[in-house]
Every structure is written in C-alpha cells, then in structure tokens.
Amino acid sequence: GAVVSQHPSRVICKSGTSVKIECRSLDFQATTMFWYRQFPKQSLMLMATSNEGSKATYEQGVEKDKFLINHASLTLSTLTVTSAHPEDSSFYICSASKRRTGVMNTEAFFGQGTRLTVV
Amino acid sequence: ILNVEQSPQSLHVQEGDSTNFTCSFPSSNFYALHWYRWETAKSPEALFVMTLNGDEKKKGRISATLNTKEGYSYLYIKGSQPEDSATYLCASPGNQFYFGTGTSLTVIP
C-alpha cells in the first residue's frame, strides 16, 4: 500500500505558541488530504478537507484561523495550530487519497498521527 | 453532516468465536463504503472499499457485505484471534470523508 508520513508523532508546546504538523505522501500523489482530530474515547472527527492547490474546506465548528491548512503540493499538506491552548491538546491524524472528493472509491492512507500537548 | 453510525460501540469475544458488527449510513447520494482497522499505536489501514449494492468482499477470515438501498454494511470476523483486537471504522465518503463512531473489538485469549 501507499505510505503517508506524518510528523512529529509527539509534540509538547507552551500555551500561545504555534505548532506545525506535516503530512507527506511518500510514493503517490495525494490530490486530497483530510485532517482529523480524535477526542478521548471518541472516533475520528473530520476537521477539514484539502485539495491540492485550493483552499481547504473546514467542517462546521472548526476555526479556520486557528487551524491553518496548506496543501501546496501533491505530496505535502500541513496543519498549523496557531496560538495553541491547553484545550487544543489532542490526537491529530491526516489521511491522503489519490482521488478528488466525490469519487472516493479508492482507499485513504493514514499518517501515524500526532499527539499534541499544550502546557 | 453525513451520519455514519456503527454498532456496537465495543465488543468482547472469546478467541475462536465469530462476530459481526454493523455500519449504517444514509442511502442517498451513495458513492462508496470503506472499512478500516485501527490497531493501537498504528495507523488505520483499509480493509475494504465497496461500491456496489450486494457486494461482498473477503480478506482471510474477515468479510463484509453491502446494502446500499437500505444503507448498511456488515463486517464479519470468523474464528476471532487476539490479533483481531482493534477498532474497526467505517466511512461513506462523498464530498467529506466522515467516519463512524467505530467498534472496539477485544478478543480474549
């Protein structure tokens, strides 16, 4: 299967600072990438969907100014948590697809996830 | 929001038992149904991607069926083994890729 690399796997940052998480597709071109957040004892909650070269589509309730997503190339998407607060502490995971949204008849490939702790 | 629901939320079975769980999704505007297995400390991995009503797919002891008209899919595990312990996620992606709540399976040796 295809490989998606996400890093860092763990990060601890001070409240008020920004943290960038990278998601790279290593052996395929990811036209669409998805960013999820997992709350304790819950499933994956979709934060935003990004297509290469265009602005990300954010889910209702996700602050686009706080969670900046950039999908500038077919192999890299980044999520920047700006002015992080303790309530942003969570597990963030990306996935990548070779297809554009609407025709998701191929699997998505996941990164390893990032555990963010804001102190 | 596209509501994808899974049941049960968690399941404990004895090694050797067979088990199954359900994913339900809105049947309108259906594109595909995905099943993923998410083991602790690993990335979710795709098990099946199903698109046709009545489709049935199999991978070893795991199989899945799809009913797009009534909006459900079943995942079956035959002769459960401890290594099957994981969270099983389904998704019915359209313009968004929403996952269900997941079924956490624990296979007791």
CSV table of C-alpha atoms in Angstrom, one decimal, chain A residues 4 34 36 38 41-44 46 49 57 59-60 91 93 95 97 101-113, chain B residues 1 6 9 31-34 36 38 41-49 51 89 93-102:
chain,number,residue,atom,x,y,z
A,4,VAL,CA,1.8,8.5,4.3
A,34,PHE,CA,-8.1,15.0,5.2
A,36,TYR,CA,-8.9,14.6,11.7
A,38,GLN,CA,-9.6,12.4,17.9
A,41,LYS,CA,-12.7,7.8,23.7
A,42,GLN,CA,-14.2,9.0,20.5
A,43,SER,CA,-13.8,8.3,16.9
A,44,LEU,CA,-12.1,10.5,14.3
A,46,LEU,CA,-13.1,15.4,10.3
A,49,THR,CA,-10.6,18.6,3.6
A,57,THR,CA,-12.9,23.2,3.3
A,59,GLU,CA,-16.1,21.5,8.9
A,60,GLN,CA,-18.6,23.4,10.9
A,91,PHE,CA,-4.5,13.5,18.7
A,93,ILE,CA,-4.2,12.5,12.2
A,95,SER,CA,-5.1,10.8,5.6
A,97,SER,CA,-6.3,10.0,-1.2
A,101,THR,CA,-13.6,14.2,-3.3
A,102,GLY,CA,-16.9,12.9,-4.6
A,103,VAL,CA,-15.4,9.8,-6.1
A,104,MET,CA,-13.9,8.1,-3.1
A,105,ASN,CA,-13.9,4.6,-4.5
A,106,THR,CA,-10.3,4.0,-3.5
A,107,GLU,CA,-8.9,3.7,0.0
A,108,ALA,CA,-7.4,6.5,2.0
A,109,PHE,CA,-4.0,6.2,3.5
A,110,PHE,CA,-3.3,7.4,7.0
A,111,GLY,CA,-0.4,9.0,8.7
A,112,GLN,CA,0.8,7.9,12.1
A,113,GLY,CA,-0.9,10.7,13.9
B,1,ILE,CA,-23.2,16.2,8.3
B,6,GLN,CA,-21.6,1.9,14.0
B,9,GLN,CA,-19.6,0.6,20.3
B,31,TYR,CA,-20.5,6.7,-3.5
B,32,ALA,CA,-18.6,4.1,-1.6
B,33,LEU,CA,-18.3,2.4,1.8
B,34,HIS,CA,-14.9,1.9,3.4
B,36,TYR,CA,-10.7,0.3,8.2
B,38,TRP,CA,-7.1,0.7,13.6
B,41,ALA,CA,-0.2,2.6,18.2
B,42,LYS,CA,-0.6,2.1,14.4
B,43,SER,CA,-2.2,3.9,11.5
B,44,PRO,CA,-5.7,2.9,10.4
B,45,GLU,CA,-5.5,0.5,7.5
B,46,ALA,CA,-8.0,-0.1,4.8
B,47,LEU,CA,-9.8,-3.4,4.8
B,48,PHE,CA,-12.4,-3.0,2.1
B,49,VAL,CA,-13.8,-0.4,-0.3
B,51,THR,CA,-19.3,0.4,-4.2
B,89,LEU,CA,-14.1,2.1,11.5
B,93,PRO,CA,-17.3,9.3,1.8
B,94,GLY,CA,-18.8,11.8,-0.5
B,95,ASN,CA,-17.5,15.4,-0.6
B,96,GLN,CA,-16.4,14.8,3.0
B,97,PHE,CA,-14.8,11.7,4.5
B,98,TYR,CA,-16.7,11.1,7.7
B,99,PHE,CA,-16.1,8.1,9.9
B,100,GLY,CA,-18.5,6.3,12.1
B,101,THR,CA,-18.0,6.1,15.8
B,102,GLY,CA,-16.1,2.8,15.5
